[in-house]
Short mmCIF file of C-alpha atoms in Angstrom, two decimals:
data_model
loop_
_atom_site.label_atom_id
_atom_site.label_comp_id
_atom_site.label_asym_id
_atom_site.label_seq_id
_atom_site.Cartn_x
_atom_site.Cartn_y
_atom_site.Cartn_z
CA UNK A 1 43.69 -281.67 -18.67
CA UNK A 2 43.18 -277.96 -18.39
CA UNK A 3 46.31 -275.87 -18.01
CA UNK A 4 44.53 -273.68 -15.47
CA UNK A 5 41.82 -274.54 -13.00
CA UNK A 6 41.09 -277.28 -10.52
CA UNK A 7 39.02 -279.59 -12.71
CA UNK A 8 40.58 -281.81 -15.35
CA UNK A 9 41.00 -285.32 -16.67
CA UNK A 10 40.67 -287.51 -19.72
CA UNK A 11 38.17 -289.95 -21.14
CA UNK A 12 37.94 -292.61 -23.83
CA UNK A 13 35.67 -293.27 -26.78
CA UNK A 14 35.51 -295.55 -29.79
CA UNK A 15 35.09 -294.09 -33.24
CA UNK A 16 32.13 -296.42 -33.86
CA UNK A 17 29.40 -297.86 -31.66
CA UNK A 18 26.33 -300.01 -32.17
CA UNK A 19 23.12 -300.77 -30.30
CA UNK A 20 22.16 -304.41 -30.18
CA UNK A 21 20.39 -306.90 -27.98
CA UNK A 22 22.68 -308.27 -25.29
CA UNK A 23 22.76 -308.69 -21.56
CA UNK A 24 23.95 -310.79 -18.68
CA UNK A 25 20.78 -311.39 -16.64
CA UNK A 26 18.20 -310.65 -19.33
CA UNK A 27 18.40 -309.66 -22.97
CA UNK A 28 17.98 -305.93 -23.53
CA UNK A 29 19.35 -303.18 -25.75
CA UNK A 30 23.00 -302.33 -25.04
CA UNK A 31 25.47 -299.79 -26.40
CA UNK A 32 28.66 -301.58 -27.44
CA UNK A 33 31.75 -300.73 -29.51
CA UNK A 34 31.40 -301.79 -33.14
CA UNK A 35 33.66 -304.49 -34.52
CA UNK A 36 37.09 -303.13 -35.44
CA UNK A 37 36.39 -299.74 -33.81
CA UNK A 38 39.38 -297.63 -32.77
CA UNK A 39 39.77 -296.49 -29.16
CA UNK A 40 40.52 -292.77 -28.79
CA UNK A 41 41.62 -290.83 -25.73
CA UNK A 42 40.35 -287.26 -25.47
CA UNK A 43 39.80 -284.41 -23.00
CA UNK A 44 36.10 -283.56 -22.37
CA UNK A 45 37.17 -280.65 -20.17
CA UNK A 46 38.89 -278.88 -23.06
CA UNK A 47 35.58 -278.64 -24.93
CA UNK A 48 33.79 -277.51 -21.78
CA UNK A 49 36.44 -274.84 -21.21
CA UNK A 50 36.00 -273.47 -24.74
CA UNK A 51 32.20 -273.47 -24.55
CA UNK A 52 31.87 -271.70 -21.21
CA UNK A 53 34.10 -268.81 -22.33
CA UNK A 54 31.63 -267.96 -25.09
CA UNK A 55 29.21 -265.23 -23.97
CA UNK A 56 25.82 -266.03 -25.43
CA UNK A 57 22.20 -266.66 -24.67
CA UNK A 58 22.87 -269.91 -22.83
CA UNK A 59 26.03 -271.64 -21.70
CA UNK A 60 26.75 -274.57 -23.99
CA UNK A 61 28.44 -277.59 -22.47
CA UNK A 62 28.89 -281.32 -23.14
CA UNK A 63 26.35 -282.17 -20.43
CA UNK A 64 23.82 -279.78 -22.02
CA UNK A 65 24.18 -281.47 -25.39
CA UNK A 66 23.76 -284.84 -23.68
CA UNK A 67 20.49 -283.84 -21.99
CA UNK A 68 19.28 -282.16 -25.18
CA UNK A 69 19.97 -285.31 -27.20
CA UNK A 70 18.12 -287.52 -24.71
CA UNK A 71 15.15 -285.16 -24.65
CA UNK A 72 14.81 -285.39 -28.45
CA UNK A 73 14.66 -289.20 -28.48
CA UNK A 74 11.41 -290.50 -29.96
CA UNK A 75 9.40 -293.58 -29.01
CA UNK A 76 7.40 -296.02 -31.11
CA UNK A 77 4.40 -295.70 -28.82
CA UNK A 78 1.78 -293.24 -30.19
CA UNK A 79 1.16 -291.74 -26.75
CA UNK A 80 4.75 -290.50 -26.28
CA UNK A 81 6.39 -288.69 -29.17
CA UNK A 82 9.55 -287.49 -27.44
CA UNK A 83 11.11 -288.20 -24.05
CA UNK A 84 11.09 -284.47 -23.31
CA UNK A 85 7.28 -284.69 -23.19
CA UNK A 86 7.23 -287.09 -20.22
CA UNK A 87 8.81 -286.97 -16.73
CA UNK A 88 12.42 -288.16 -16.76
CA UNK A 89 11.53 -290.61 -13.98
CA UNK A 90 9.83 -292.87 -16.57
CA UNK A 91 12.44 -292.58 -19.33
CA UNK A 92 13.83 -296.00 -18.39
CA UNK A 93 10.50 -297.71 -19.08
CA UNK A 94 10.71 -296.50 -22.70
CA UNK A 95 14.27 -297.67 -23.36
CA UNK A 96 13.10 -300.65 -25.43
CA UNK A 97 10.60 -298.54 -27.42
CA UNK A 98 12.98 -296.07 -29.05
CA UNK A 99 12.68 -295.51 -32.79
CA UNK A 100 15.59 -296.41 -35.06
CA UNK A 101 16.49 -292.78 -35.75
CA UNK A 102 16.68 -292.17 -32.00
CA UNK A 103 19.04 -295.09 -31.57
CA UNK A 104 21.16 -293.55 -34.31
CA UNK A 105 21.23 -290.28 -32.35
CA UNK A 106 22.56 -292.12 -29.29
CA UNK A 107 25.20 -293.90 -31.34
CA UNK A 108 26.32 -290.63 -32.94
CA UNK A 109 26.55 -288.98 -29.53
CA UNK A 110 28.68 -291.88 -28.26
CA UNK A 111 30.94 -291.46 -31.30
CA UNK A 112 31.70 -287.96 -30.02
CA UNK A 113 31.75 -288.52 -26.24
CA UNK A 114 31.98 -292.27 -25.51
CA UNK A 115 30.02 -294.17 -22.88
CA UNK A 116 29.13 -292.64 -19.51
CA UNK A 117 31.33 -294.98 -17.48
CA UNK A 118 28.56 -296.27 -15.23
CA UNK A 119 30.59 -299.22 -13.93
CA UNK A 120 33.64 -297.22 -12.72
CA UNK A 121 31.14 -294.67 -11.43
CA UNK A 122 29.04 -297.03 -9.32
CA UNK A 123 31.75 -299.47 -8.13
CA UNK A 124 34.78 -298.53 -6.04
CA UNK A 125 36.46 -301.90 -5.50
CA UNK A 126 36.56 -305.25 -7.30
CA UNK A 127 37.83 -308.58 -5.92
CA UNK A 128 38.18 -311.28 -8.59
CA UNK A 129 38.11 -315.02 -8.07
CA UNK A 130 41.51 -316.61 -7.30
CA UNK A 131 43.36 -318.04 -10.28
CA UNK A 132 46.41 -320.28 -10.64
CA UNK A 133 49.48 -319.22 -12.63
CA UNK A 134 52.88 -320.74 -13.29
CA UNK A 135 55.33 -319.78 -10.58
CA UNK A 136 57.40 -316.79 -11.78
CA UNK A 137 60.94 -317.65 -12.92
CA UNK A 138 62.47 -314.73 -11.01
CA UNK A 139 60.94 -315.95 -7.76
CA UNK A 140 61.95 -319.54 -8.54
CA UNK A 141 65.60 -318.46 -8.83
CA UNK A 142 65.40 -316.82 -5.41
CA UNK A 143 63.97 -320.02 -3.93
CA UNK A 144 66.73 -322.14 -5.46
CA UNK A 145 69.49 -319.83 -4.21
CA UNK A 146 68.03 -320.15 -0.74
CA UNK A 147 68.15 -323.93 -1.05
CA UNK A 148 64.39 -324.32 -1.33
CA UNK A 149 62.44 -326.11 -3.99
CA UNK A 150 60.13 -323.62 -5.74
CA UNK A 151 56.51 -324.59 -6.32
CA UNK A 152 55.39 -325.19 -9.89
CA UNK A 153 52.38 -322.86 -9.58
CA UNK A 154 50.97 -320.17 -7.37
CA UNK A 155 47.44 -318.95 -6.68
CA UNK A 156 46.78 -315.23 -7.02
CA UNK A 157 43.79 -313.07 -6.26
CA UNK A 158 43.51 -309.80 -8.19
CA UNK A 159 41.89 -306.72 -6.71
CA UNK A 160 41.05 -303.39 -8.35
CA UNK A 161 40.47 -300.20 -6.39
CA UNK A 162 39.32 -296.75 -7.50
CA UNK A 163 41.74 -294.06 -6.36
CA UNK A 164 41.82 -290.28 -6.62
CA UNK A 165 43.78 -290.65 -9.89
CA UNK A 166 42.03 -293.58 -11.54
CA UNK A 167 42.20 -297.32 -10.82
CA UNK A 168 44.96 -299.44 -9.27
CA UNK A 169 45.58 -303.19 -9.39
CA UNK A 170 47.01 -305.43 -6.68
CA UNK A 171 47.84 -309.15 -6.83
CA UNK A 172 47.82 -311.06 -3.56
CA UNK A 173 49.02 -314.67 -3.14
CA UNK A 174 46.35 -316.79 -1.50
CA UNK A 175 48.28 -320.02 -0.86
CA UNK A 176 49.15 -319.15 2.73
CA UNK A 177 45.77 -317.74 3.68
CA UNK A 178 42.15 -317.95 2.72
CA UNK A 179 40.95 -316.07 -0.33
CA UNK A 180 38.67 -313.07 -0.04
CA UNK A 181 35.11 -313.63 -1.19
CA UNK A 182 34.97 -312.40 -4.82
CA UNK A 183 32.67 -309.43 -5.28
CA UNK A 184 32.41 -305.66 -5.65
CA UNK A 185 32.06 -302.76 -3.26
CA UNK A 186 29.34 -300.49 -4.61
CA UNK A 187 28.86 -296.75 -4.34
CA UNK A 188 26.14 -297.39 -1.75
CA UNK A 189 28.64 -299.16 0.50
CA UNK A 190 27.24 -302.67 -0.03
CA UNK A 191 29.33 -305.70 -1.01
CA UNK A 192 27.73 -307.51 -3.94
CA UNK A 193 28.57 -310.65 -5.93
CA UNK A 194 30.41 -310.47 -9.25
CA UNK A 195 27.04 -310.62 -10.99
CA UNK A 196 26.86 -306.89 -10.28
CA UNK A 197 30.05 -306.44 -12.31
CA UNK A 198 29.12 -308.91 -15.06
CA UNK A 199 26.09 -306.72 -15.81
CA UNK A 200 28.49 -304.37 -17.66
CA UNK A 201 30.11 -307.15 -19.69
CA UNK A 202 27.39 -308.45 -22.03
CA UNK A 203 29.64 -311.09 -23.59
CA UNK A 204 29.92 -312.99 -20.31
CA UNK A 205 27.65 -316.05 -20.44
CA UNK A 206 24.36 -315.75 -18.58
CA UNK A 207 24.22 -317.39 -15.11
CA UNK A 208 21.58 -319.87 -16.28
CA UNK A 209 24.03 -321.11 -18.94
CA UNK A 210 27.35 -321.28 -17.06
CA UNK A 211 29.30 -319.98 -14.08
CA UNK A 212 31.66 -317.93 -16.23
CA UNK A 213 30.68 -314.78 -14.35
CA UNK A 214 32.34 -316.19 -11.22
CA UNK A 215 35.77 -316.84 -12.80
CA UNK A 216 35.95 -314.38 -15.71
CA UNK A 217 39.15 -312.31 -15.71
CA UNK A 218 37.48 -308.92 -15.75
CA UNK A 219 40.03 -306.36 -16.96
CA UNK A 220 41.29 -303.36 -15.00
CA UNK A 221 38.79 -300.49 -15.45
CA UNK A 222 39.60 -297.75 -17.98
CA UNK A 223 42.22 -299.85 -19.81
CA UNK A 224 41.90 -300.64 -23.57
CA UNK A 225 40.95 -304.26 -22.80
CA UNK A 226 38.28 -303.05 -20.38
CA UNK A 227 36.70 -300.76 -22.99
CA UNK A 228 36.74 -303.51 -25.64
CA UNK A 229 34.57 -305.76 -23.42
CA UNK A 230 32.50 -303.07 -21.70
CA UNK A 231 28.95 -302.01 -22.56
CA UNK A 232 26.04 -300.07 -21.06
CA UNK A 233 22.37 -300.91 -21.30
CA UNK A 234 20.01 -298.30 -22.70
CA UNK A 235 17.96 -298.44 -19.51
CA UNK A 236 21.05 -297.59 -17.39
CA UNK A 237 22.00 -294.88 -19.90
CA UNK A 238 18.58 -293.21 -19.63
CA UNK A 239 18.45 -293.54 -15.84
CA UNK A 240 21.79 -291.71 -15.64
CA UNK A 241 20.33 -288.96 -17.84
CA UNK A 242 17.35 -288.77 -15.47
CA UNK A 243 19.67 -288.33 -12.47
CA UNK A 244 21.69 -285.64 -14.22
CA UNK A 245 18.62 -283.76 -15.40
CA UNK A 246 17.07 -283.63 -11.93
CA UNK A 247 20.41 -282.59 -10.45
CA UNK A 248 20.92 -279.70 -12.90
CA UNK A 249 17.35 -278.56 -12.33
CA UNK A 250 17.87 -278.71 -8.55
CA UNK A 251 20.88 -276.41 -8.81
CA UNK A 252 18.40 -273.52 -9.06
CA UNK A 253 17.92 -273.92 -5.30
CA UNK A 254 17.95 -270.65 -3.37
CA UNK A 255 19.88 -269.98 -0.17
CA UNK A 256 16.99 -270.66 2.20
CA UNK A 257 14.67 -273.26 0.64
CA UNK A 258 11.17 -272.65 1.93
CA UNK A 259 8.78 -273.37 -0.92
CA UNK A 260 7.69 -276.89 -1.80
CA UNK A 261 9.56 -276.65 -5.12
CA UNK A 262 12.78 -275.71 -3.35
CA UNK A 263 12.31 -278.54 -0.84
CA UNK A 264 11.95 -280.94 -3.75
CA UNK A 265 15.15 -279.53 -5.22
CA UNK A 266 16.93 -280.07 -1.92
CA UNK A 267 15.79 -283.69 -1.95
CA UNK A 268 17.06 -284.08 -5.55
CA UNK A 269 20.47 -282.66 -4.59
CA UNK A 270 20.84 -285.15 -1.75
CA UNK A 271 19.37 -288.12 -3.62
CA UNK A 272 20.96 -287.60 -7.06
CA UNK A 273 23.73 -284.98 -7.10
CA UNK A 274 25.64 -286.50 -4.20
CA UNK A 275 25.94 -289.92 -5.93
CA UNK A 276 26.90 -288.21 -9.20
CA UNK A 277 29.83 -286.42 -7.54
CA UNK A 278 31.07 -289.36 -5.44
CA UNK A 279 33.68 -290.64 -7.97
CA UNK A 280 35.45 -287.25 -8.06
CA UNK A 281 38.78 -287.45 -6.26
CA UNK A 282 41.07 -284.71 -4.95
CA UNK A 283 44.56 -285.26 -6.32
CA UNK A 284 47.46 -283.38 -7.89
CA UNK A 285 48.81 -282.47 -11.29
CA UNK A 286 51.90 -280.89 -12.80
CA UNK A 287 51.65 -277.47 -14.42
CA UNK A 288 54.40 -276.06 -16.58
CA UNK A 289 56.24 -273.24 -14.86
CA UNK A 290 54.38 -273.81 -11.60
CA UNK A 291 55.00 -277.38 -10.50
CA UNK A 292 52.60 -279.42 -8.40
CA UNK A 293 49.04 -278.06 -8.39
CA UNK A 294 45.77 -279.42 -6.93
CA UNK A 295 43.39 -281.25 -9.27
CA UNK A 296 39.95 -282.81 -9.11
CA UNK A 297 39.75 -286.05 -11.10
CA UNK A 298 36.35 -287.30 -12.30
CA UNK A 299 36.21 -291.08 -12.31
CA UNK A 300 33.50 -291.23 -15.00
CA UNK A 301 32.09 -289.10 -17.79
CA UNK A 302 28.83 -288.90 -15.85
CA UNK A 303 30.65 -287.48 -12.82
CA UNK A 304 32.46 -285.02 -15.09
CA UNK A 305 29.11 -283.81 -16.48
CA UNK A 306 27.80 -283.21 -12.94
CA UNK A 307 30.96 -281.28 -12.03
CA UNK A 308 30.71 -279.19 -15.20
CA UNK A 309 27.12 -278.24 -14.35
CA UNK A 310 28.08 -277.35 -10.79
CA UNK A 311 30.87 -275.12 -12.10
CA UNK A 312 28.49 -273.42 -14.57
CA UNK A 313 25.87 -272.44 -11.98
CA UNK A 314 27.69 -269.30 -10.74
CA UNK A 315 27.99 -268.16 -14.38
CA UNK A 316 24.25 -267.64 -14.77
CA UNK A 317 20.75 -268.60 -13.75
CA UNK A 318 19.29 -272.12 -13.97
CA UNK A 319 16.15 -272.11 -16.11
CA UNK A 320 13.90 -274.73 -17.69
CA UNK A 321 13.32 -274.52 -21.43
CA UNK A 322 9.55 -274.15 -22.17
CA UNK A 323 9.96 -276.10 -25.45
CA UNK A 324 11.97 -279.21 -24.55
CA UNK A 325 11.78 -278.99 -20.75
CA UNK A 326 15.55 -279.30 -20.31
CA UNK A 327 17.23 -277.31 -17.53
CA UNK A 328 19.96 -274.94 -18.72
CA UNK A 329 22.22 -272.19 -17.44
CA UNK A 330 21.37 -268.79 -18.87
CA UNK A 331 24.49 -266.87 -19.82
CA UNK A 332 25.09 -263.15 -19.98
CA UNK A 333 21.49 -262.48 -21.08
CA UNK A 334 19.39 -263.42 -18.04
CA UNK A 335 16.19 -262.83 -20.03
CA UNK A 336 16.97 -265.85 -22.20
CA UNK A 337 13.96 -268.17 -22.34
CA UNK A 338 15.20 -271.11 -24.46
CA UNK A 339 18.07 -273.51 -24.04
CA UNK A 340 19.16 -273.51 -27.70
CA UNK A 341 18.58 -271.93 -31.11
CA UNK A 342 16.60 -275.01 -32.13
CA UNK A 343 14.11 -274.52 -29.30
CA UNK A 344 13.87 -270.78 -29.94
CA UNK A 345 13.10 -271.43 -33.62
CA UNK A 346 10.55 -274.09 -32.62
CA UNK A 347 8.80 -271.62 -30.31
CA UNK A 348 8.79 -268.96 -33.04
CA UNK A 349 7.27 -271.39 -35.56
CA UNK A 350 4.58 -272.42 -33.08
CA UNK A 351 3.75 -268.80 -32.32
CA UNK A 352 3.57 -268.02 -36.05
CA UNK A 353 1.20 -270.91 -36.73
CA UNK A 354 -0.95 -269.90 -33.77
CA UNK A 355 -1.22 -266.32 -35.03
CA UNK A 356 -1.97 -267.56 -38.55
CA UNK A 357 -4.81 -269.79 -37.30
CA UNK A 358 -6.19 -266.92 -35.23
CA UNK A 359 -6.13 -264.61 -38.29
CA UNK A 360 -7.87 -267.25 -40.41
CA UNK A 361 -10.62 -267.63 -37.79
CA UNK A 362 -11.14 -263.87 -37.60
CA UNK A 363 -11.12 -263.53 -41.40
CA UNK A 364 -13.45 -266.48 -41.91
#
């Protein structure tokens, strides 16, 4: 967590990932931790804090590198060479057509940053199916001292809830009352079955094979056991990139949106940025020499990326790179045209080849 500032938090990543075919409802490409991979805790805000202090042509940031990586992904279809060449709204439809080197790029990015955390981002509460356990010895002793015969077992129902500081777990006995219907409360405010949760756990047997999804002991989000079972589909991964890209682009909105472009940006802010920021909670932290200070905690890496972009906007001007199409925040030099050195070099090479062809035509 940052020593100064309101934003902070931590995230988790494995040192190795893989992309393979998996899935709960249907088989599709998923990003999963590799066998024997080591779980690492890190601070994505520390890197963001270092990057944004550098005065340069454009403000570098973890979310910028994420969007840049996605834009450079290549497809097997001859019509589409790179995702940056097509609208982000149809990136999802190309998730199963990525070339092997593009899948490697995604895996390498996950090595550095981890998964986006789409499940803890999109779900705020989980109610698991009741399960029976042996009656605790400590409680049995209390029963005996009171002259009562303790039961041999007890039925519990576990619930998880997203808080302003992470996730909490509660265990409620269900013997004396009816159990709550197992399910999840989504970001949209709807209560869905546990199939919605099983979507993020590819090792859970498909519903046409068994009912494991109803009784599986899904682990508490953001714990080591959770990360070892958790995975994200490539289609969900690319849709999240689409939401983030539109949101960053919409941050160029002026004070009084009047043009059609600005009205579209306003729609994007309401439709995409609001959901991206929902998991961010207002909480507190402890700062050396100061004591209790306010903090904003991002409940997912995706939410952290959106918050980083929102913090970067006052530092410069939102522009769209003419080479890769990615939105970026121009830094101290407002005349900056390109989001990165790579795109600037690409534009220079294209201009050189164009001049060379023109000279050849004139000389011929």
